[in-house]
Structure formats: structure tokens, C-alpha cells
Tab-separated table of C-alpha atoms in Angstrom:
chain	number	residue	atom	x	y	z
A	1	MET	CA	97.035	118.268	93.758
A	2	GLU	CA	97.611	114.523	94.169
A	3	ASP	CA	100.887	113.572	95.850
A	4	ARG	CA	103.245	110.785	94.829
A	5	VAL	CA	103.367	107.712	97.055
A	6	VAL	CA	106.575	106.028	98.177
A	7	VAL	CA	107.657	103.062	100.287
A	8	THR	CA	109.636	104.168	103.343
A	9	GLY	CA	109.597	101.059	105.561
A	10	LEU	CA	109.663	97.272	105.224
A	11	GLY	CA	109.047	94.487	107.736
A	12	ILE	CA	108.934	90.718	107.407
A	13	CYS	CA	108.230	87.575	109.372
A	14	ALA	CA	108.592	84.794	106.804
A	15	PRO	CA	109.586	81.128	106.682
A	16	ASN	CA	112.878	82.146	105.061
A	17	GLY	CA	113.656	85.045	107.382
A	18	VAL	CA	112.192	86.792	110.410
A	19	THR	CA	114.403	89.842	109.978
A	20	LEU	CA	114.784	91.937	106.851
A	21	GLU	CA	118.473	91.029	106.625
A	22	ASP	CA	117.881	87.269	106.832
A	23	PHE	CA	114.969	87.485	104.403
A	24	THR	CA	117.073	89.431	101.887
A	25	ASN	CA	119.971	86.986	102.112
A	26	SER	CA	117.582	84.067	101.622
A	27	LEU	CA	116.123	85.572	98.455
A	28	LYS	CA	119.557	86.476	97.100
A	29	ASP	CA	121.088	83.057	97.786
A	30	GLY	CA	118.040	80.827	97.229
A	31	ILE	CA	117.967	79.548	100.826
A	32	SER	CA	114.719	77.681	101.475
A	33	GLY	CA	112.533	78.131	104.528
A	34	ILE	CA	110.433	75.037	103.820
A	35	SER	CA	110.807	72.155	106.254
A	36	PHE	CA	109.298	68.836	107.319
A	37	GLN	CA	106.477	69.207	109.874
A	38	GLN	CA	106.144	66.271	112.257
A	39	LYS	CA	102.686	67.392	113.348
A	40	LEU	CA	101.373	67.048	109.801
A	41	LYS	CA	102.733	63.498	109.649
A	42	ASP	CA	101.146	62.672	113.000
A	43	LEU	CA	97.815	63.912	111.653
A	44	LYS	CA	98.204	61.801	108.495
A	45	PHE	CA	98.446	64.687	106.039
A	46	GLY	CA	99.453	63.743	102.526
A	47	CYS	CA	101.694	66.811	102.401
A	48	GLN	CA	103.947	66.938	105.451
A	49	VAL	CA	106.105	69.959	104.554
A	50	ALA	CA	105.383	73.656	105.058
A	51	GLY	CA	106.909	77.095	105.379
A	52	VAL	CA	106.717	78.352	108.967
A	53	PRO	CA	108.607	81.363	110.408
A	54	ASN	CA	111.292	80.264	112.855
A	55	ILE	CA	110.805	82.540	115.859
A	56	GLU	CA	113.303	81.872	118.615
A	57	ALA	CA	112.142	81.547	122.213
A	58	GLY	CA	111.790	84.921	123.884
A	59	TYR	CA	111.950	86.868	120.608
A	60	ILE	CA	108.312	87.959	120.786
A	61	ASN	CA	108.935	89.621	124.152
A	62	LYS	CA	110.294	92.538	122.134
A	63	TYR	CA	106.866	93.094	120.567
A	64	PHE	CA	104.264	92.236	123.210
A	65	THR	CA	103.708	93.257	126.819
A	66	SER	CA	103.438	90.586	129.510
A	67	LEU	CA	99.682	91.209	129.594
A	68	GLN	CA	99.368	90.748	125.822
A	69	LEU	CA	101.384	87.537	125.997
A	70	ARG	CA	98.980	86.010	128.504
A	71	GLY	CA	97.021	83.329	126.653
A	72	LEU	CA	98.403	84.457	123.270
A	73	ASN	CA	97.805	81.617	120.818
A	74	ALA	CA	97.269	83.246	117.427
A	75	SER	CA	100.300	82.677	115.233
A	76	GLY	CA	99.185	84.992	112.420
A	77	LEU	CA	98.702	87.838	114.850
A	78	VAL	CA	102.228	87.293	116.209
A	79	TYR	CA	103.688	87.308	112.688
A	80	GLY	CA	101.759	90.439	111.753
A	81	VAL	CA	102.774	92.397	114.840
A	82	ILE	CA	106.445	91.514	114.285
A	83	ALA	CA	106.382	92.508	110.593
A	84	GLY	CA	104.252	95.612	111.127
A	85	THR	CA	106.243	96.932	114.086
A	86	ASP	CA	109.531	96.319	112.271
A	87	ALA	CA	108.297	98.146	109.151
A	88	TRP	CA	107.293	101.156	111.257
A	89	THR	CA	110.698	101.203	112.938
A	90	ASP	CA	112.475	100.707	109.613
A	91	ALA	CA	110.675	103.799	108.304
A	92	GLY	CA	112.152	105.838	111.172
A	93	LEU	CA	108.730	106.370	112.715
A	94	THR	CA	107.828	106.273	116.412
A	95	LYS	CA	104.711	105.380	118.354
A	96	ALA	CA	102.193	108.133	119.057
A	97	GLN	CA	102.231	109.689	122.514
A	98	LYS	CA	99.746	108.339	125.049
A	99	ASP	CA	97.603	111.472	125.201
A	100	GLU	CA	96.783	111.755	121.484
A	101	PRO	CA	96.769	109.416	118.470
A	102	ASP	CA	98.628	110.102	115.237
A	103	TRP	CA	95.788	111.401	113.098
A	104	ASP	CA	97.827	111.258	109.889
A	105	SER	CA	98.806	107.578	110.122
A	106	GLY	CA	96.586	104.596	109.438
A	107	ILE	CA	96.711	100.828	109.093
A	108	ILE	CA	95.356	98.525	106.377
A	109	PHE	CA	96.492	95.070	107.432
A	110	GLY	CA	94.782	92.013	106.011
A	111	THR	CA	94.353	88.364	106.849
A	112	GLY	CA	92.442	85.282	105.761
A	113	ILE	CA	91.933	83.172	108.869
A	114	LEU	CA	93.200	84.643	112.128
A	115	GLY	CA	93.671	82.903	115.461
A	116	VAL	CA	92.451	79.468	114.391
A	117	ASP	CA	94.362	77.733	117.197
A	118	LYS	CA	92.896	80.170	119.722
A	119	PHE	CA	89.457	79.567	118.255
A	120	ARG	CA	89.905	75.807	118.610
A	121	GLU	CA	91.026	76.270	122.211
A	122	SER	CA	87.989	78.476	122.880
A	123	ILE	CA	85.543	76.001	121.338
A	124	HIS	CA	86.767	73.225	123.644
A	125	LEU	CA	86.417	75.453	126.693
A	126	VAL	CA	82.907	76.539	125.730
A	127	ASP	CA	81.807	72.971	124.976
A	128	ALA	CA	83.179	71.863	128.348
A	129	GLY	CA	81.201	74.557	130.142
A	130	ASN	CA	84.325	76.545	131.051
A	131	THR	CA	83.433	79.807	129.352
A	132	ARG	CA	84.933	81.842	132.194
A	133	ARG	CA	88.349	80.406	131.366
A	134	LEU	CA	88.350	81.953	127.891
A	135	GLY	CA	90.184	85.030	129.141
A	136	SER	CA	89.890	88.598	128.000
A	137	THR	CA	91.889	88.245	124.764
A	138	SER	CA	90.071	85.419	122.996
A	139	VAL	CA	87.883	87.805	120.992
A	140	ILE	CA	90.644	90.057	119.704
A	141	GLN	CA	92.800	87.039	118.810
A	142	THR	CA	90.063	85.468	116.697
A	143	MET	CA	88.338	88.429	115.051
A	144	ALA	CA	89.615	89.186	111.555
A	145	SER	CA	90.452	92.790	112.431
A	146	GLY	CA	92.410	91.717	115.489
A	147	ILE	CA	95.704	92.284	113.667
A	148	SER	CA	94.943	95.867	112.603
A	149	ALA	CA	93.472	96.596	116.045
A	150	TYR	CA	96.600	95.269	117.761
A	151	LEU	CA	98.915	97.301	115.543
A	152	GLY	CA	96.677	100.358	115.848
A	153	GLY	CA	96.977	100.230	119.620
A	154	ILE	CA	100.719	99.619	119.591
A	155	LEU	CA	101.431	102.500	117.219
A	156	GLY	CA	98.626	104.847	118.230
A	157	SER	CA	97.231	105.240	114.711
A	158	GLY	CA	94.403	107.778	114.438
A	159	ASN	CA	93.619	107.494	110.728
A	160	GLN	CA	91.744	104.563	109.174
A	161	VAL	CA	92.541	101.273	110.930
A	162	THR	CA	91.045	98.310	109.088
A	163	THR	CA	91.528	94.756	107.840
A	164	ASN	CA	90.970	93.579	104.275
A	165	SER	CA	90.507	89.954	103.272
A	166	SER	CA	90.646	88.727	99.674
A	167	ALA	CA	92.271	85.293	99.849
A	168	CYS	CA	95.702	85.201	98.199
A	169	THR	CA	95.372	88.753	96.821
A	170	THR	CA	94.989	90.267	100.299
A	171	GLY	CA	98.493	91.696	100.737
A	172	THR	CA	98.836	93.120	97.236
A	173	GLU	CA	95.319	94.545	97.392
A	174	GLY	CA	96.232	96.239	100.695
A	175	VAL	CA	99.144	98.059	99.055
A	176	ILE	CA	96.794	99.420	96.397
A	177	MET	CA	94.211	100.432	99.026
A	178	ALA	CA	96.901	102.260	101.008
A	179	TYR	CA	98.158	103.943	97.838
A	180	ASP	CA	94.654	105.160	96.993
A	181	ARG	CA	94.065	106.611	100.464
A	182	ILE	CA	97.349	108.509	100.505
A	183	ARG	CA	97.022	109.613	96.901
A	184	SER	CA	93.600	111.105	97.643
A	185	GLY	CA	95.013	113.088	100.577
A	186	LYS	CA	93.096	111.208	103.270
A	187	ALA	CA	96.275	110.045	105.052
A	188	LYS	CA	99.960	110.921	105.069
A	189	ARG	CA	101.123	107.388	105.689
A	190	ILE	CA	99.650	103.895	105.955
A	191	LEU	CA	101.147	100.739	107.408
A	192	THR	CA	99.914	98.029	105.078
A	193	GLY	CA	100.530	94.296	105.043
A	194	SER	CA	98.941	90.936	105.672
A	195	CYS	CA	99.385	87.833	107.776
A	196	SER	CA	98.354	84.198	107.863
A	197	ASP	CA	98.212	81.607	110.626
A	198	SER	CA	100.258	78.437	110.426
A	199	GLY	CA	99.196	74.896	111.248
A	200	PRO	CA	97.013	71.964	110.273
A	201	TYR	CA	93.688	73.700	110.894
A	202	VAL	CA	94.517	76.244	108.201
A	203	TRP	CA	96.116	73.823	105.760
A	204	GLY	CA	93.860	70.771	106.220
A	205	GLY	CA	91.294	71.835	103.640
A	206	PHE	CA	93.952	72.252	100.980
A	207	ASP	CA	95.397	68.846	101.761
A	208	ALA	CA	91.918	67.373	101.400
A	209	MET	CA	91.645	69.037	97.968
A	210	ARG	CA	94.878	67.243	97.000
A	211	ILE	CA	96.452	70.452	95.715
A	212	LEU	CA	99.500	70.174	97.996
A	213	PRO	CA	102.587	68.148	96.933
A	214	ARG	CA	102.796	64.659	98.459
A	215	LYS	CA	106.039	63.196	97.138
A	216	TYR	CA	108.553	65.559	98.720
A	217	ASN	CA	108.065	64.798	102.411
A	218	GLU	CA	111.640	63.545	102.657
A	219	THR	CA	113.051	66.383	100.494
A	220	PRO	CA	111.140	69.448	101.684
A	221	THR	CA	113.330	72.111	100.058
A	222	ALA	CA	112.558	70.596	96.639
A	223	ALA	CA	108.792	70.548	97.186
A	224	SER	CA	107.815	74.006	95.939
A	225	ARG	CA	108.501	74.149	92.190
A	226	PRO	CA	106.977	77.215	90.492
A	227	LEU	CA	107.292	77.266	86.684
A	228	SER	CA	108.520	73.661	86.704
A	229	ALA	CA	107.208	70.736	84.667
A	230	SER	CA	107.375	68.597	87.816
A	231	ALA	CA	105.378	71.045	89.978
A	232	SER	CA	102.764	69.036	91.835
A	233	GLY	CA	101.023	71.560	94.065
A	234	PHE	CA	101.716	74.502	96.320
A	235	VAL	CA	103.540	74.113	99.627
A	236	PRO	CA	101.496	75.695	102.445
A	237	GLY	CA	103.168	78.599	104.161
A	238	SER	CA	102.539	81.326	106.703
A	239	GLY	CA	103.962	84.558	108.019
A	240	ALA	CA	103.512	88.277	107.407
A	241	GLY	CA	104.901	91.119	105.369
A	242	ALA	CA	104.487	94.854	105.924
A	243	LEU	CA	105.228	98.082	104.080
A	244	VAL	CA	104.970	101.707	105.137
A	245	LEU	CA	103.493	103.747	102.297
A	246	GLU	CA	103.831	107.493	102.618
A	247	SER	CA	103.229	110.645	100.631
A	248	LEU	CA	106.404	111.917	99.030
A	249	THR	CA	105.875	115.285	100.690
A	250	SER	CA	105.760	113.707	104.148
A	251	ALA	CA	108.747	111.456	103.436
A	252	LYS	CA	110.830	114.413	102.271
A	253	GLN	CA	109.815	116.572	105.210
A	254	ARG	CA	111.183	114.066	107.687
A	255	GLY	CA	114.158	112.993	105.581
A	256	ALA	CA	113.040	109.376	105.280
A	257	LYS	CA	114.859	106.823	103.168
A	258	ILE	CA	112.834	105.727	100.167
A	259	TYR	CA	112.876	102.162	98.848
A	260	ALA	CA	110.633	102.661	95.843
A	261	GLU	CA	107.700	104.559	94.425
A	262	VAL	CA	104.234	103.043	94.022
A	263	LEU	CA	103.001	104.134	90.614
A	264	GLY	CA	99.542	102.597	90.905
A	265	GLY	CA	97.702	99.348	90.485
A	266	ALA	CA	94.401	97.633	89.873
A	267	VAL	CA	92.060	95.110	91.451
A	268	ASN	CA	89.238	93.211	89.794
A	269	SER	CA	87.412	89.897	89.667
A	270	GLY	CA	86.563	87.431	86.951
A	271	GLY	CA	83.145	86.953	88.498
A	272	GLN	CA	83.683	83.158	88.360
A	273	ARG	CA	82.584	83.338	84.734
A	274	GLY	CA	84.371	82.613	81.453
A	275	GLY	CA	86.426	79.751	82.845
A	276	GLY	CA	86.852	81.351	86.246
A	277	SER	CA	85.675	79.561	89.372
A	278	MET	CA	86.220	79.551	93.112
A	279	THR	CA	89.662	78.029	92.533
A	280	ALA	CA	90.530	78.957	88.929
A	281	PRO	CA	91.134	82.357	87.330
A	282	ASN	CA	89.179	83.890	84.501
A	283	SER	CA	92.127	84.611	82.194
A	284	ILE	CA	90.474	87.629	80.581
A	285	SER	CA	90.028	89.261	83.990
A	286	VAL	CA	93.683	88.586	84.863
A	287	GLN	CA	94.782	90.222	81.618
A	288	ARG	CA	92.450	93.171	82.213
A	289	CYS	CA	93.827	93.628	85.730
A	290	ILE	CA	97.415	93.782	84.452
A	291	LYS	CA	96.508	96.206	81.665
A	292	MET	CA	94.495	98.375	84.066
A	293	ALA	CA	97.456	98.516	86.443
A	294	LEU	CA	99.638	99.816	83.610
A	295	LYS	CA	97.042	102.388	82.615
A	296	ASN	CA	96.493	103.571	86.179
A	297	SER	CA	100.277	103.883	86.607
A	298	ASP	CA	100.593	105.892	83.386
A	299	ILE	CA	103.185	103.551	81.909
A	300	GLU	CA	103.409	101.262	78.894
A	301	SER	CA	104.050	97.547	78.612
A	302	LYS	CA	107.617	98.116	77.446
A	303	ASP	CA	108.413	99.866	80.741
A	304	ILE	CA	108.032	96.662	82.785
A	305	GLU	CA	111.487	95.177	83.335
A	306	ALA	CA	110.597	92.527	85.922
A	307	ILE	CA	107.578	90.596	87.129
A	308	ASN	CA	107.119	88.988	90.509
A	309	GLY	CA	104.317	86.585	89.746
A	310	HIS	CA	101.759	84.756	91.832
A	311	LEU	CA	103.086	81.446	90.409
A	312	THR	CA	102.103	78.899	93.029
A	313	ALA	CA	103.721	75.725	91.600
A	314	THR	CA	100.490	74.266	90.237
A	315	GLY	CA	99.193	73.527	86.767
A	316	LYS	CA	98.029	77.149	86.588
A	317	ASP	CA	101.599	78.513	86.278
A	318	PRO	CA	101.684	78.186	82.462
A	319	VAL	CA	98.269	79.868	82.310
A	320	GLU	CA	99.553	82.776	84.380
A	321	VAL	CA	102.626	83.244	82.184
A	322	ARG	CA	100.430	83.146	79.091
A	323	ASN	CA	98.205	85.838	80.630
A	324	TRP	CA	101.217	88.055	81.320
A	325	SER	CA	102.412	87.535	77.741
A	326	ILE	CA	99.030	88.426	76.252
A	327	ALA	CA	98.468	91.421	78.558
A	328	LEU	CA	101.930	92.854	77.932
A	329	GLN	CA	102.093	91.680	74.305
A	330	ARG	CA	105.614	90.472	74.951
A	331	SER	CA	107.245	87.056	74.588
A	332	GLY	CA	110.549	85.293	74.006
A	333	LEU	CA	113.613	87.451	74.659
A	334	ASP	CA	111.382	90.526	74.880
A	335	PHE	CA	109.575	89.166	77.947
A	336	PRO	CA	110.475	90.836	81.289
A	337	TYR	CA	112.476	88.935	83.888
A	338	ILE	CA	110.050	86.870	85.952
A	339	ASN	CA	110.449	85.202	89.330
A	340	SER	CA	108.465	83.549	92.095
A	341	PHE	CA	109.484	83.583	95.746
A	342	LYS	CA	107.196	80.667	96.612
A	343	GLY	CA	109.986	78.230	95.751
A	344	ILE	CA	111.721	79.100	99.030
A	345	MET	CA	108.876	80.250	101.285
A	346	GLY	CA	105.880	78.279	100.075
A	347	HIS	CA	102.481	79.837	99.523
A	348	GLY	CA	101.696	82.109	102.465
A	349	LEU	CA	98.007	82.344	101.484
A	350	ALA	CA	96.696	85.724	102.742
A	351	ALA	CA	100.264	86.691	103.701
A	352	ALA	CA	101.735	85.825	100.301
A	353	GLY	CA	101.133	89.141	98.552
A	354	SER	CA	102.642	91.316	101.273
A	355	MET	CA	105.686	89.086	101.836
A	356	GLU	CA	106.297	89.023	98.093
A	357	CYS	CA	105.798	92.793	97.776
A	358	VAL	CA	108.545	93.243	100.382
A	359	GLY	CA	110.787	90.919	98.354
A	360	ALA	CA	109.955	92.651	95.079
A	361	VAL	CA	110.821	96.089	96.496
A	362	LEU	CA	114.093	94.815	97.961
A	363	GLN	CA	115.293	94.149	94.413
A	364	PHE	CA	115.629	97.910	93.900
A	365	LYS	CA	117.764	98.295	97.007
A	366	GLU	CA	119.943	95.295	96.198
A	367	GLU	CA	120.152	96.193	92.498
A	368	GLN	CA	119.368	92.592	91.658
A	369	ILE	CA	116.700	90.281	90.277
A	370	PHE	CA	116.403	87.429	92.769
A	371	GLY	CA	116.728	83.969	91.261
A	372	ASN	CA	114.163	81.195	91.035
A	373	VAL	CA	114.741	77.759	92.584
A	374	ASN	CA	113.708	74.199	91.686
A	375	ILE	CA	113.319	74.823	87.957
A	376	GLU	CA	115.660	72.167	86.614
A	377	ASP	CA	112.815	71.299	84.245
A	378	LEU	CA	111.115	74.451	83.000
A	379	HIS	CA	107.537	73.703	81.975
A	380	PRO	CA	107.464	73.215	78.169
A	381	GLU	CA	104.372	75.416	77.756
A	382	ILE	CA	106.198	78.244	79.523
A	383	GLU	CA	109.339	77.728	77.434
A	384	LYS	CA	107.240	78.235	74.300
A	385	LEU	CA	106.304	81.696	75.574
A	386	VAL	CA	109.384	82.938	77.402
A	387	ASP	CA	113.078	82.623	76.650
A	388	LYS	CA	114.892	80.717	79.398
A	389	SER	CA	117.176	83.681	80.031
A	390	ARG	CA	114.173	85.668	81.313
A	391	ILE	CA	113.621	83.124	84.116
A	392	PRO	CA	116.869	83.436	86.118
A	393	LEU	CA	117.913	80.368	88.088
A	394	LYS	CA	120.399	82.453	90.067
A	395	THR	CA	120.256	86.028	91.293
A	396	LEU	CA	121.233	88.535	88.607
A	397	ASN	CA	123.069	91.808	89.130
A	398	PHE	CA	120.536	94.001	87.384
A	399	ARG	CA	118.787	97.030	88.841
A	400	PRO	CA	115.246	97.090	87.509
A	401	ASN	CA	113.516	100.382	86.889
A	402	THR	CA	109.931	99.123	87.062
A	403	ILE	CA	108.500	95.939	88.629
A	404	ALA	CA	104.989	94.526	88.320
A	405	LYS	CA	103.777	92.444	91.254
A	406	ALA	CA	100.530	90.500	91.004
A	407	SER	CA	98.465	88.138	93.131
A	408	PHE	CA	95.527	86.011	92.020
A	409	GLY	CA	93.295	84.445	94.662
A	410	PHE	CA	90.538	81.975	95.452
A	411	GLY	CA	87.205	83.450	94.455
A	412	ASP	CA	88.621	84.579	91.078
A	413	VAL	CA	90.006	87.861	92.461
A	414	ASN	CA	93.064	89.703	91.155
A	415	ALA	CA	95.441	92.485	92.174
A	416	CYS	CA	98.434	93.990	90.396
A	417	VAL	CA	100.656	96.793	91.715
A	418	ILE	CA	103.445	98.641	89.910
A	419	PHE	CA	106.623	99.648	91.777
A	420	ARG	CA	109.298	101.924	90.329
A	421	ASP	CA	112.832	102.684	91.396
A	422	PHE	CA	112.531	106.066	93.108
A	423	LYS	CA	113.738	109.141	91.301
A	424	ALA	CA	113.338	112.531	92.974
């Protein structure tokens, strides 16, 4: 008999908060984590603002041994270890003993590009004929599965330990993958999440594509404008989010707190057909993904009370809202509340889905719908579809029962997960 799946732990390392408390307060109060980046100006980027986690000196000593810190130069890995370790602790779980792994616990932790600064450092050493100076950690810092391997070793996970990578859908897809594994009885609990490096070597390609905003370098907190008529591109971001998914039976047995239930979800692709491309979504596939998520969760459109969208602050925002409206067959005052967290953290790329899933789930705990920022001028095409009251500009005291969270990524790939307020 298939077991229910619940969320028992959350961890975050985001531009707007490195602890769960700071992250929650930022979302509740609309406090931005986007700032001016001198290095981007020095390198002549058009966009010189970004969302980067503010990790105080010495803070990472809590998460890494002195040996692990030697030559550590992979920001995404640091973010992921902080978020993943914190989520595990938040769930009331401990590390496996040294003599035997925890066979019931696994890790599905994704990334897009990992250790790019370490890779750059390594390339220069190799080209200079100093291969011996690479050190013993250069491989694990630059391989995609380095983050899941690191966390697997720290926690002693004996179940599946792997890394997924699906552009901006990575984190949300990971939640669905973890759900499926637990639901099928192959694991009791999975630490799932995603991370993304920060810096010019990750963001340079997007700046070259001219899809980052260029006129807010002196007003960085106003730069990310999802759902706005004046949105002019996504603000690059970085960080990591993590969730512990667990079978309800296991959670009850150990008396764990439960943030929410995962009802199900769906992943698909538009195949870069029918208007879809490497950078644009096939709208039919987006709508199918949303409808499949509802079907797989055994709920109806009317059950969705809130949406946390992908909504990147580009010209595709109205298209996304239209897809939600068509898929749910709801509009105007009947449309669910909808928000985007990218207004205060930027677009965390591979980390976006997991950071936003953490934020979406926190709305159950806080009994609130977190407000949007920088929408003084709601896009007219969106206003035709959705009543303004459904796009809160300030945090609302409203405890949602069911939340849909979706991510849509480069390569025309989609993921949508359904969370519900837990009821025993």
C-alpha cells in the first residue's frame, strides 16, 4: 500500500536569508536580497546587480571540516551543504553512525553548473603545467554530483544518492523525484534540493543574451519586477534550498513535525516544438504539465488556492499567467492567489525551484500568502486575466489549503508540484 509523503525539514541559503528565520522574515516583509555587484561592473557587464547569499566570515566552519575547507572554491557546493545540512537538522534527524550508513535515507540534490570558479582555477593551473597543485578536491568540487556526494558523506546516506539537472526546473523536479521514490516504498526519506553557483562565469552568458535588466544598476532592489509592465529581464541569483521528504509512517513513528503534505506532481517537456525552443516554453506542454499535476494529486482545479509561479520578470510572465488560467480554467476574481519570490531574491537558476518550494511551504506554517514586490505597474495583459486582488502587493493573513508550485526551464522543460496543508 502506497504511503503518503510529507515535508518534515526545510533548509535555505538564499540571497534574502541564509537561515530559515531570516528567509521567512524577508518573504513576509518584502525585504530584498538583491544588491549591486562591483565585480560585474569591473567586468563591464550590462547588468551589475545580482542576488548572492550573504555568508558571514567563519559561518561555513559549522558545516565543513578543516580538510574539506582546504582549497574550497565552489560557491554552489557551499550553499547546498548549508541548506541540506540545515534541512536535515530541522527535520530532527541525525547523521548515520560511522560503522554503517542509513539505508533508508537518500539524497536527490540537483545543480546546473557546479564549481565554475574552481574549474577556472584548475584550468589555469593545468595550462601553466602545475597539475600537481590542483589538490585532491578539485574533482569533487567540479563534478555535477559533487553536491549530493558531499551531503551523502556528511549524513551517511545509504539509499539513492544522486544529482539531477534540468535547468530552472531542477529543484521542483527533485521534489517530485523524491516523492516518487518514497511513494513507491524504495526509501523512507529523501533530502532533496538544488544549488547554483554565483559569479560572472555563470551569469556572463545571460548578460550576453541581453535578457538581464540593465537600467537598475543604481537601484538594485527595484531591478527584479515579475508580473510588471516595466519588467526588463531577470536578475541573476544563486543559493540553495532543501527539503526533507518523508513517508508519513516514518514521520509519525519518530514524532516529527510536519510542514505540509506533497500530493503529487508532474514533469514534461514541450520538445521545443509548437512555439517552444531552447529558451521559450511550448504553452501547450506547460498547460499539460499543470493539468497532469492536478490529476496525479487527485485534486481538481478549484482546490488550488495559491500559485507560486516561475515568473522570472521577462516578457514571458503574461504567457505563464495565461497558461495557468487556461490549465485551471479560472480567471478574474476566481483565479488563485499568485506570487513570485524572484522579486526579492532574483532568479536562482538551478536553485530557483528548491528555494521557492521552501518559501511556498512556509506559507502553511505562517498562515499567510507572501506578497509580491515591484508591481506598481501590473502588466496590462495579466490584468485582463487576473483580478488585481489575486496578486497581493503585501503579505496576506490567509492560510492556504493547497498550493501549486511550478518551474519552467531552458530546454522547454516543465515541473509542477502540489503541496497541501497537512491533515492527519
